[in-house]
Coordinates of C-alpha atoms in Angstrom, one line a residue:
M23 CA 114.2 101.5 102.7
G24 CA 117.7 102.7 102.6
A25 CA 119.5 103.9 99.5
V26 CA 122.3 101.7 98.2
T27 CA 124.6 104.6 97.9
E28 CA 124.4 105.6 101.5
P29 CA 123.5 109.3 101.1
P30 CA 124.2 111.9 103.9
Q31 CA 120.6 111.9 104.8
Q32 CA 119.8 108.6 106.6
R33 CA 117.2 106.8 104.7
T34 CA 114.6 104.4 106.0
L35 CA 116.6 101.2 106.5
Q36 CA 120.0 102.6 106.8
L37 CA 121.7 103.7 110.1
T38 CA 125.4 103.9 110.1
H39 CA 127.5 103.3 113.3
D40 CA 128.6 106.9 113.4
A41 CA 125.0 108.3 113.2
T42 CA 123.9 105.8 116.0
H43 CA 126.8 107.0 118.2
Q44 CA 126.0 110.7 117.6
A45 CA 122.3 110.2 118.2
A46 CA 123.0 108.4 121.5
Q47 CA 125.2 111.3 122.6
H48 CA 122.6 113.9 121.9
S49 CA 119.5 112.0 123.1
P50 CA 118.3 113.5 126.3
D51 CA 116.8 111.4 129.1
N52 CA 113.9 113.8 129.6
G53 CA 112.0 112.8 126.5
A54 CA 113.0 115.9 124.5
I55 CA 113.2 115.5 120.7
D56 CA 116.7 114.9 119.5
P57 CA 117.3 117.1 116.4
V58 CA 119.7 114.6 114.9
I59 CA 116.9 111.9 114.8
A60 CA 114.2 114.4 113.9
A61 CA 116.3 115.5 110.8
R62 CA 116.5 111.9 109.7
E63 CA 113.2 112.0 107.8
P64 CA 112.5 108.9 105.7
H65 CA 112.7 109.5 102.0
I66 CA 109.4 109.2 100.0
L67 CA 110.0 107.3 96.8
R68 CA 108.4 108.9 93.8
W69 CA 107.6 107.2 90.5
T70 CA 109.4 108.9 87.5
R71 CA 109.3 108.7 83.8
T72 CA 112.6 106.8 83.9
D73 CA 110.9 104.1 86.0
T74 CA 108.1 103.8 83.4
W75 CA 110.6 103.3 80.6
A76 CA 112.7 100.9 82.5
F77 CA 109.8 98.7 83.7
S78 CA 108.1 98.9 80.2
I79 CA 111.2 97.8 78.3
I80 CA 112.0 94.9 80.7
A81 CA 108.3 93.8 80.7
I82 CA 108.2 93.7 76.9
A83 CA 111.5 91.9 76.6
T84 CA 110.4 89.4 79.3
L85 CA 107.1 88.7 77.6
V86 CA 108.8 88.0 74.3
S87 CA 111.4 85.7 75.9
R88 CA 108.8 83.7 77.8
F89 CA 106.3 83.3 74.9
V90 CA 108.5 82.6 71.9
L91 CA 108.2 78.9 70.9
I92 CA 106.3 78.3 74.1
T93 CA 104.3 75.5 72.6
F94 CA 107.2 73.7 71.0
A95 CA 108.4 71.2 73.6
T96 CA 105.8 68.5 73.9
S97 CA 105.7 64.7 73.9
G98 CA 103.6 64.2 70.8
G99 CA 101.3 67.1 71.9
T100 CA 101.2 65.9 75.5
P101 CA 102.9 67.4 78.6
V102 CA 106.5 66.7 79.4
F103 CA 108.5 66.1 82.6
D104 CA 106.5 67.0 85.8
E105 CA 103.8 68.7 83.6
K106 CA 102.5 65.1 83.4
H107 CA 101.4 65.5 87.0
Y108 CA 100.1 69.1 87.2
V109 CA 98.6 69.6 83.8
P110 CA 96.1 66.7 84.0
Q111 CA 95.2 67.7 87.5
A112 CA 94.4 71.2 86.3
W113 CA 92.4 69.7 83.5
D114 CA 90.5 67.6 86.1
M115 CA 89.6 70.9 87.7
V116 CA 88.3 72.4 84.5
R117 CA 86.1 69.4 83.7
S118 CA 84.7 69.0 87.2
T119 CA 83.9 72.7 87.8
T120 CA 80.2 73.5 88.2
N121 CA 80.6 76.7 90.2
P122 CA 83.4 79.1 89.1
M123 CA 83.7 80.5 92.7
I124 CA 84.4 77.0 94.0
G125 CA 86.2 75.4 91.1
G126 CA 86.9 71.7 90.4
I127 CA 89.0 69.0 92.0
E128 CA 92.0 67.1 90.8
S129 CA 92.2 63.3 90.8
N130 CA 95.0 62.3 88.5
P131 CA 94.4 58.6 89.2
G132 CA 97.3 57.5 86.9
F133 CA 99.8 58.9 89.4
G134 CA 98.1 58.2 92.6
L135 CA 98.2 60.7 95.5
V136 CA 98.1 64.4 94.7
V137 CA 100.9 65.8 96.9
H138 CA 100.6 69.5 96.5
P139 CA 97.9 72.0 97.6
P140 CA 95.4 73.1 94.9
L141 CA 96.2 76.8 94.1
G142 CA 99.0 76.1 91.6
K143 CA 96.7 73.7 89.7
Q144 CA 93.8 76.1 89.9
L145 CA 96.0 78.8 88.2
L146 CA 97.0 76.3 85.5
A147 CA 93.3 75.5 85.0
L148 CA 92.6 79.1 84.1
G149 CA 94.7 78.8 81.0
E150 CA 93.3 75.4 80.1
F151 CA 89.8 76.7 80.5
V152 CA 90.4 79.4 77.9
F153 CA 92.7 77.6 75.5
G154 CA 91.8 74.0 76.2
Y155 CA 94.0 71.1 76.9
S156 CA 96.9 72.3 74.7
P157 CA 100.5 73.5 75.3
L158 CA 99.4 77.1 75.2
G159 CA 96.5 76.4 77.6
W160 CA 98.7 74.8 80.3
R161 CA 101.7 77.2 79.8
I162 CA 100.2 80.7 79.3
I163 CA 99.6 81.3 83.0
T164 CA 103.1 80.3 84.0
A165 CA 104.5 82.6 81.3
L166 CA 102.4 85.5 82.6
F167 CA 103.5 84.8 86.2
G168 CA 107.1 84.5 85.0
T169 CA 106.9 88.0 83.6
A170 CA 105.2 89.3 86.7
T171 CA 108.0 87.7 88.8
V172 CA 110.7 89.7 86.9
L173 CA 108.8 92.9 87.4
S174 CA 108.3 92.1 91.1
I175 CA 112.1 91.6 91.4
M176 CA 112.6 95.0 89.9
G177 CA 110.0 96.5 92.2
L178 CA 111.7 95.0 95.3
A179 CA 115.2 96.2 94.2
R180 CA 113.9 99.7 93.5
R181 CA 112.0 99.9 96.8
I182 CA 115.0 98.9 99.0
S183 CA 117.6 100.8 97.0
H184 CA 115.6 103.9 96.0
S185 CA 117.3 103.6 92.6
T186 CA 115.8 103.1 89.2
A187 CA 119.2 102.0 88.0
V188 CA 119.4 99.2 90.5
A189 CA 115.9 98.2 89.5
A190 CA 117.0 98.1 85.9
F191 CA 120.0 96.0 86.9
A192 CA 117.8 93.5 88.7
G193 CA 115.3 93.3 85.8
T194 CA 118.1 92.7 83.3
L195 CA 119.6 89.9 85.4
A196 CA 116.1 88.3 85.9
L197 CA 115.4 88.6 82.2
F198 CA 118.6 86.7 81.3
D199 CA 118.5 84.0 84.0
G200 CA 117.9 80.6 82.6
V201 CA 116.1 79.2 85.7
L202 CA 113.5 81.9 85.8
L203 CA 113.1 81.5 82.0
T204 CA 112.5 77.8 81.9
A205 CA 110.3 77.8 85.0
S206 CA 108.1 80.3 83.2
R207 CA 107.7 78.1 80.1
F208 CA 106.3 74.9 81.5
G209 CA 103.1 74.0 83.2
M210 CA 104.6 73.5 86.7
L211 CA 104.2 75.1 90.0
D212 CA 107.6 76.7 90.9
I213 CA 107.2 80.0 89.1
F214 CA 103.9 80.6 91.0
Q215 CA 105.5 80.1 94.3
A216 CA 108.5 82.3 93.3
F217 CA 106.1 85.2 92.3
F218 CA 104.1 85.0 95.6
I219 CA 107.3 85.0 97.7
V220 CA 108.9 87.9 95.9
A221 CA 105.6 89.8 96.1
A222 CA 105.5 89.1 99.9
A223 CA 109.1 90.4 100.2
Y224 CA 108.0 93.6 98.3
A225 CA 105.0 94.1 100.6
L226 CA 107.2 93.6 103.7
A227 CA 109.6 96.2 102.4
R228 CA 106.7 98.6 101.8
D229 CA 105.3 97.9 105.2
H230 CA 108.6 98.7 106.9
E231 CA 109.0 101.9 104.9
Q232 CA 105.5 103.0 105.9
M233 CA 106.1 102.2 109.6
N234 CA 109.3 104.1 109.5
L235 CA 107.5 107.2 108.2
R236 CA 104.7 106.8 110.8
L237 CA 107.2 106.4 113.7
H238 CA 109.2 109.4 112.5
R239 CA 106.2 111.6 112.4
A240 CA 105.2 110.3 115.9
Y241 CA 108.7 111.1 117.2
V242 CA 108.6 114.6 115.7
S243 CA 105.2 115.3 117.3
G244 CA 106.4 114.0 120.7
L245 CA 104.3 110.8 120.8
C246 CA 107.3 108.5 121.2
S247 CA 108.1 110.1 124.6
V248 CA 104.7 109.3 125.9
G249 CA 104.8 106.1 127.9
E250 CA 107.6 103.5 127.9
L251 CA 106.4 101.2 125.1
G252 CA 106.0 103.8 122.3
P253 CA 103.0 104.4 120.1
R254 CA 100.9 101.8 118.3
F255 CA 101.5 101.6 114.5
G256 CA 97.8 101.2 113.5
F257 CA 96.5 98.8 110.9
R258 CA 99.1 97.8 108.3
W259 CA 97.7 97.1 104.9
W260 CA 101.1 96.2 103.4
R261 CA 101.8 93.6 106.0
F262 CA 98.3 92.3 105.4
I263 CA 99.1 92.0 101.7
C264 CA 102.3 90.2 102.7
G265 CA 100.3 87.7 104.5
I266 CA 98.0 87.1 101.5
M267 CA 101.1 86.5 99.3
L268 CA 102.6 84.1 101.9
G269 CA 99.3 82.3 102.1
S270 CA 99.2 82.0 98.3
S271 CA 102.7 80.6 98.4
L272 CA 101.8 78.0 101.0
S273 CA 98.7 77.1 98.9
V274 CA 101.0 76.3 96.0
K275 CA 103.6 74.3 97.9
W276 CA 104.2 73.5 101.6
S277 CA 107.7 75.0 101.4
G278 CA 105.9 78.4 101.6
L279 CA 105.8 77.6 105.3
Y280 CA 109.5 78.4 105.6
Y281 CA 108.9 82.0 104.4
I282 CA 106.0 82.5 106.8
V283 CA 108.4 81.7 109.7
F284 CA 111.3 83.8 108.4
F285 CA 109.2 86.8 107.3
G286 CA 107.2 86.7 110.5
L287 CA 110.3 86.9 112.7
L288 CA 111.8 89.5 110.4
S289 CA 108.7 91.7 110.6
V290 CA 108.7 91.8 114.4
G291 CA 112.5 92.3 114.4
L292 CA 112.3 95.3 112.1
D293 CA 109.6 96.8 114.4
M294 CA 111.9 96.4 117.4
W295 CA 114.7 98.0 115.5
L296 CA 112.5 101.0 114.6
R297 CA 111.4 101.5 118.2
H298 CA 115.0 101.3 119.3
R299 CA 116.0 103.7 116.6
Y300 CA 113.5 106.3 117.7
R301 CA 114.6 106.1 121.4
I302 CA 111.6 104.4 122.8
R303 CA 112.5 103.4 126.3
R304 CA 111.5 99.7 126.1
P305 CA 111.5 98.8 122.4
I306 CA 111.5 95.1 122.8
L307 CA 108.6 95.1 125.3
G308 CA 106.8 97.7 123.1
S309 CA 107.2 95.6 120.0
L310 CA 106.0 92.4 121.8
A311 CA 103.0 94.3 123.3
Y312 CA 101.9 96.2 120.2
D313 CA 103.4 94.5 117.1
A314 CA 103.8 90.7 117.8
F315 CA 100.2 89.7 117.8
P316 CA 99.1 91.8 114.8
A317 CA 102.1 90.4 113.0
F318 CA 101.0 86.9 113.9
A319 CA 97.5 87.7 112.7
S320 CA 98.6 89.0 109.4
L321 CA 101.5 86.7 108.6
V322 CA 100.3 83.4 110.2
I323 CA 96.5 83.5 110.7
V324 CA 95.8 85.1 107.3
P325 CA 98.0 82.7 105.4
V326 CA 96.5 79.7 107.2
L327 CA 92.9 80.9 106.4
L328 CA 93.9 81.5 102.8
Y329 CA 95.4 78.0 102.6
V330 CA 92.2 76.5 103.9
W331 CA 90.2 78.6 101.4
S332 CA 92.3 77.1 98.6
W333 CA 90.8 73.7 99.5
R334 CA 87.2 75.0 99.1
A335 CA 86.5 72.7 96.1
W336 CA 87.8 69.7 98.0
F337 CA 85.3 70.3 100.8
A338 CA 82.5 71.0 98.3
H339 CA 82.8 67.8 96.2
E340 CA 81.8 64.5 97.6
T341 CA 84.2 62.6 95.3
S342 CA 87.4 64.4 96.5
I343 CA 90.4 62.2 97.5
Y344 CA 90.1 61.0 101.1
R345 CA 86.9 63.1 101.4
H346 CA 85.2 60.2 103.4
S347 CA 88.2 58.6 104.9
A348 CA 86.6 58.4 108.3
S349 CA 83.4 56.7 107.2
N350 CA 85.3 54.4 104.7
G351 CA 87.6 53.0 107.3
D352 CA 90.8 54.5 105.9
I353 CA 91.5 56.1 109.3
D354 CA 92.6 54.1 112.3
P355 CA 89.5 53.8 114.6
N356 CA 91.7 54.7 117.6
S357 CA 93.0 57.9 115.9
P358 CA 91.9 61.2 117.4
L359 CA 90.8 62.2 113.9
M360 CA 87.8 60.0 114.4
L361 CA 86.4 62.5 116.9
L362 CA 86.2 65.2 114.2
P363 CA 83.5 65.7 111.6
D364 CA 83.9 63.4 108.6
A365 CA 85.1 66.1 106.1
L366 CA 87.6 67.6 108.5
A367 CA 88.9 64.2 109.6
G368 CA 89.4 63.2 105.9
W369 CA 91.2 66.5 105.2
L370 CA 93.6 66.1 108.0
H371 CA 94.2 62.5 107.1
Y372 CA 94.9 63.6 103.6
H373 CA 97.6 66.0 104.9
Q374 CA 99.0 63.3 107.1
T375 CA 99.3 60.9 104.1
V376 CA 101.0 63.6 102.0
L377 CA 103.5 64.3 104.9
E378 CA 104.3 60.7 105.1
F379 CA 104.9 60.6 101.3
H380 CA 107.3 63.5 101.4
S381 CA 109.1 62.1 104.5
S382 CA 109.6 58.8 102.8
L383 CA 111.4 60.3 99.8
T384 CA 114.9 60.0 101.4
S385 CA 118.2 58.7 100.0
S386 CA 118.5 56.5 103.1
N387 CA 115.3 54.7 102.1
G388 CA 116.8 54.0 98.6
H389 CA 115.1 56.7 96.7
S390 CA 117.3 58.2 94.0
H391 CA 116.8 60.0 90.8
P392 CA 119.3 60.9 88.0
W393 CA 118.6 64.6 88.4
D394 CA 118.7 64.6 92.2
S395 CA 120.7 67.5 93.7
K396 CA 121.4 68.8 97.2
P397 CA 121.1 72.4 98.4
W398 CA 124.9 73.0 98.3
S399 CA 124.9 72.2 94.6
W400 CA 122.3 74.9 94.0
L401 CA 124.8 77.5 95.1
V402 CA 126.6 77.1 91.8
A403 CA 123.8 75.5 89.7
A404 CA 125.9 72.4 89.5
R405 CA 123.1 70.0 88.7
P406 CA 120.4 71.3 86.3
V407 CA 117.2 69.4 85.5
L408 CA 116.4 68.0 82.0
Y409 CA 112.8 69.0 81.1
Y410 CA 112.7 68.0 77.5
S411 CA 114.8 65.8 75.2
S412 CA 114.6 64.7 71.5
S413 CA 117.3 63.1 69.4
N414 CA 117.6 62.7 65.6
E415 CA 120.1 60.9 63.5
H416 CA 120.6 63.8 61.2
C417 CA 119.7 67.5 61.4
F418 CA 119.7 70.6 59.3
L419 CA 123.0 71.9 60.7
S420 CA 125.1 68.7 60.5
D421 CA 125.3 65.3 58.9
G422 CA 125.9 63.7 62.3
P423 CA 123.5 63.1 65.1
C424 CA 121.7 66.0 66.6
R425 CA 119.6 66.7 69.7
S426 CA 117.1 69.1 71.1
M427 CA 117.1 69.5 74.9
I428 CA 115.7 72.0 77.4
Y429 CA 117.2 72.3 80.8
L430 CA 116.3 74.2 84.0
F431 CA 119.7 75.8 83.7
G432 CA 121.1 78.7 85.7
T433 CA 123.1 81.4 83.8
P434 CA 126.6 80.8 85.3
A435 CA 127.5 84.5 85.5
I436 CA 124.6 84.9 87.9
W437 CA 124.6 81.6 89.8
W438 CA 128.3 81.4 90.3
L439 CA 128.2 84.7 92.2
T440 CA 125.7 83.4 94.8
V441 CA 128.2 82.6 97.5
P442 CA 130.3 85.8 97.0
V443 CA 127.3 88.1 96.9
V444 CA 125.7 86.5 100.0
L445 CA 128.9 86.8 102.0
W446 CA 129.3 90.4 100.8
A447 CA 125.7 91.2 101.9
L448 CA 126.4 89.7 105.3
W449 CA 129.5 91.9 105.6
C450 CA 127.6 95.0 104.6
L451 CA 124.9 94.1 107.2
V452 CA 127.2 93.4 110.1
V453 CA 130.1 95.8 109.5
R454 CA 128.5 98.7 107.6
R455 CA 125.1 98.4 109.2
A456 CA 123.6 98.4 105.7
M457 CA 120.1 97.4 106.6
Y458 CA 118.8 97.6 103.1
V459 CA 120.2 94.1 102.4
L460 CA 118.3 92.5 105.3
I461 CA 115.0 91.6 103.5
P462 CA 116.6 90.0 100.4
L463 CA 119.2 88.3 102.7
V464 CA 116.6 86.8 105.0
A465 CA 114.4 85.8 102.1
W466 CA 117.4 84.0 100.5
A467 CA 118.1 82.2 103.8
A468 CA 114.4 81.1 104.0
G469 CA 114.8 79.5 100.6
F470 CA 118.0 77.7 101.4
L471 CA 118.7 77.0 105.0
P472 CA 115.6 74.8 105.7
W473 CA 116.6 72.4 102.9
L474 CA 119.9 71.8 104.6
A475 CA 118.1 70.4 107.6
T476 CA 116.4 67.8 105.3
F477 CA 119.4 67.1 103.1
D478 CA 118.6 63.4 103.1
R479 CA 115.4 64.0 101.2
Q480 CA 115.2 63.6 97.4
M481 CA 115.6 67.1 96.0
Y482 CA 115.8 68.8 92.6
F483 CA 117.2 72.1 91.3
F484 CA 113.7 73.5 90.7
Y485 CA 113.4 73.8 94.5
A486 CA 115.8 76.7 94.0
V487 CA 113.5 78.7 91.7
P488 CA 112.3 80.9 94.6
L489 CA 115.9 81.4 95.7
V490 CA 117.3 83.1 92.6
P491 CA 115.2 86.3 92.8
F492 CA 116.9 87.3 96.0
T493 CA 120.3 86.4 94.7
I494 CA 119.6 88.7 91.7
V495 CA 118.4 91.5 94.1
L496 CA 121.6 91.2 96.1
I497 CA 123.8 91.3 92.9
A498 CA 121.9 94.4 91.7
L499 CA 122.5 96.1 95.0
T500 CA 126.1 95.3 94.7
L501 CA 126.2 96.7 91.2
G502 CA 124.6 99.9 92.5
Q503 CA 127.4 100.2 95.1
L504 CA 130.0 99.5 92.5
G505 CA 128.8 102.2 90.1
S506 CA 127.8 104.8 92.6
T507 CA 129.7 107.8 93.9
G508 CA 127.6 108.2 97.0
Q509 CA 124.5 110.1 95.8
P510 CA 121.1 108.3 95.3
L511 CA 121.1 107.1 91.7
N512 CA 117.5 108.1 91.1
Q513 CA 117.9 111.6 92.7
L514 CA 120.2 112.9 90.0
R515 CA 119.3 114.9 86.9
A516 CA 121.3 113.8 83.9
N517 CA 122.8 116.5 81.7
R518 CA 121.4 116.3 78.2
V519 CA 124.9 116.0 76.6
T520 CA 125.8 112.9 78.7
G521 CA 123.5 110.7 76.8
L522 CA 121.7 107.5 77.8
A523 CA 124.5 106.0 80.0
Q524 CA 124.4 108.8 82.5
R525 CA 120.6 108.8 82.5
L526 CA 120.6 105.2 83.5
F527 CA 123.5 105.2 86.0
G528 CA 123.2 108.7 87.4
A529 CA 126.3 109.9 89.2
T530 CA 128.8 107.1 88.8
T531 CA 132.5 106.5 88.8
R532 CA 133.7 105.9 85.2
T533 CA 135.5 102.7 86.2
G534 CA 132.5 101.4 88.3
A535 CA 130.1 102.1 85.4
L536 CA 132.3 100.2 83.0
W537 CA 132.4 97.2 85.3
V538 CA 128.7 97.2 85.7
I539 CA 128.1 97.4 82.0
A540 CA 130.7 94.7 81.3
Y541 CA 129.1 92.4 83.8
L542 CA 125.6 92.9 82.5
A543 CA 126.9 92.3 79.0
L544 CA 128.5 89.1 80.2
V545 CA 125.2 87.9 81.6
A546 CA 123.4 88.6 78.4
T547 CA 126.1 87.0 76.3
M548 CA 126.0 83.8 78.5
F549 CA 122.3 83.7 78.2
F550 CA 122.4 83.7 74.4
Y551 CA 125.3 81.3 74.4
F552 CA 123.3 78.7 76.3
S553 CA 120.0 79.5 74.6
P554 CA 120.1 76.2 72.7
V555 CA 119.5 74.3 75.9
L556 CA 117.0 76.9 77.2
Y557 CA 114.8 76.9 74.1
G558 CA 115.3 73.4 72.8
M559 CA 117.1 74.4 69.6
E560 CA 118.2 71.5 67.4
I561 CA 122.0 71.3 67.6
P562 CA 124.7 68.8 66.7
D563 CA 126.0 66.6 69.5
S564 CA 129.4 68.2 69.2
T565 CA 127.8 71.6 70.0
Y566 CA 125.9 70.2 72.9
F567 CA 129.0 68.8 74.5
E568 CA 130.7 72.1 74.0
L569 CA 127.9 73.8 76.0
M570 CA 128.2 71.2 78.8
W571 CA 131.1 72.7 80.6
L572 CA 130.7 70.6 83.7
R573 CA 130.2 66.8 83.7
S574 CA 127.4 67.3 86.3
W575 CA 125.4 69.3 83.8
R576 CA 124.8 66.3 81.5

């Protein structure tokens, strides 16, 4: 993946317009190796001691921030908000498990139909199995996944920038984002999906980097000039891992399907770009012939199989919801489903029922909710979601009324930059040919654009949890550009007398480094400023209204 700072040597995902033009001028038609392209050897990213320190510090800080007071917000010791759906379903799984390889099933009869796939509840059940039906039991796994999400964001930023500093920027932003914090502290599903999606993007970045290196070696050895379609890439473990992560995302929520589509197209598109870059005569045909079906197998078939596997307990238990819909008469006798085996017919009927449920939750059908929000409002975090609320007539800090509230609340210094940073990334991609922004940009689009097509549906801000990691990566890349003088940040050796700042930033402009430090300080300051509504601290009503800058936040 290309370095943010655009070094003279062309990195994996970075090809400037001038270099393209120069290579085209020198590329012979007789299949000879072009020395300009041959010299463009992909950079191999090495793990350093600085990486270890950066990831360790962020990991420890993230663990502390996620676990402190994690059992505080309950409703008399019971789940709050949408925990009331998923936590009892996970506990159903714990109680009905007879075989640990298969697991149990969820019923949740108090709330009727179970409308999400099993994997998220299966993960919650792990914590409840160890710590029981308690706040720690149903929140410990989300806190661990929240920490892993922050580290995955760092890993993605480091991989596509080749910069430890950019990874540290991304980790700092992720640590101090209120949405990622709150999603990690409640027994809900969104942080699971966010982790799997970021991990899939990371695996896709690793896959592209690996294929770039393979194709470069093939070009240098003359294999690219043999035939018109170019060489085969061979088996791609990183793309296979990407498929596993996408299948896990789909097995948490159906919206993971959006990422399967976007990442699948992106993977084939990147392969075409690589074949074109190394002067293969027919890059499109070569990619379609050699890359398209393997990509379909890894990024579509594997996720679908993993999704079906997540339902193994449903098929294994005779008392599962809709398990015997065909024999019980729940399915129309004229339906084609009646031609299928009883279990398969019931499973598909279950999916059809869930799809009808989701489709019916539209504003035009009269469905409304006080915390409903549309995708365009997510761009500025205009409508947070209230997860927990408690009011007292008097409190320790004031003689007047006080309250304790927890919101899914986006740190304004991060979320209010969403539109500018996305536009900047598009400009860098189109004008500067900065290919390193492509993966986070496409991932961001996958988490935003599909919701615009269904804007009539009832939506909530927690749908945007998988969106913010890629906003953070784009901001971190921009900070890397702002502070860099043009040399890869992680390739520089800091002088001992320059101290910690130069060790972190590498070669930077003084003004750029100051701007980066000032922005990160602003993010941290805002996080602590809004911490009362992130951790549920008891505050006077007057303080609460001071924190609610926008009327839509209340």
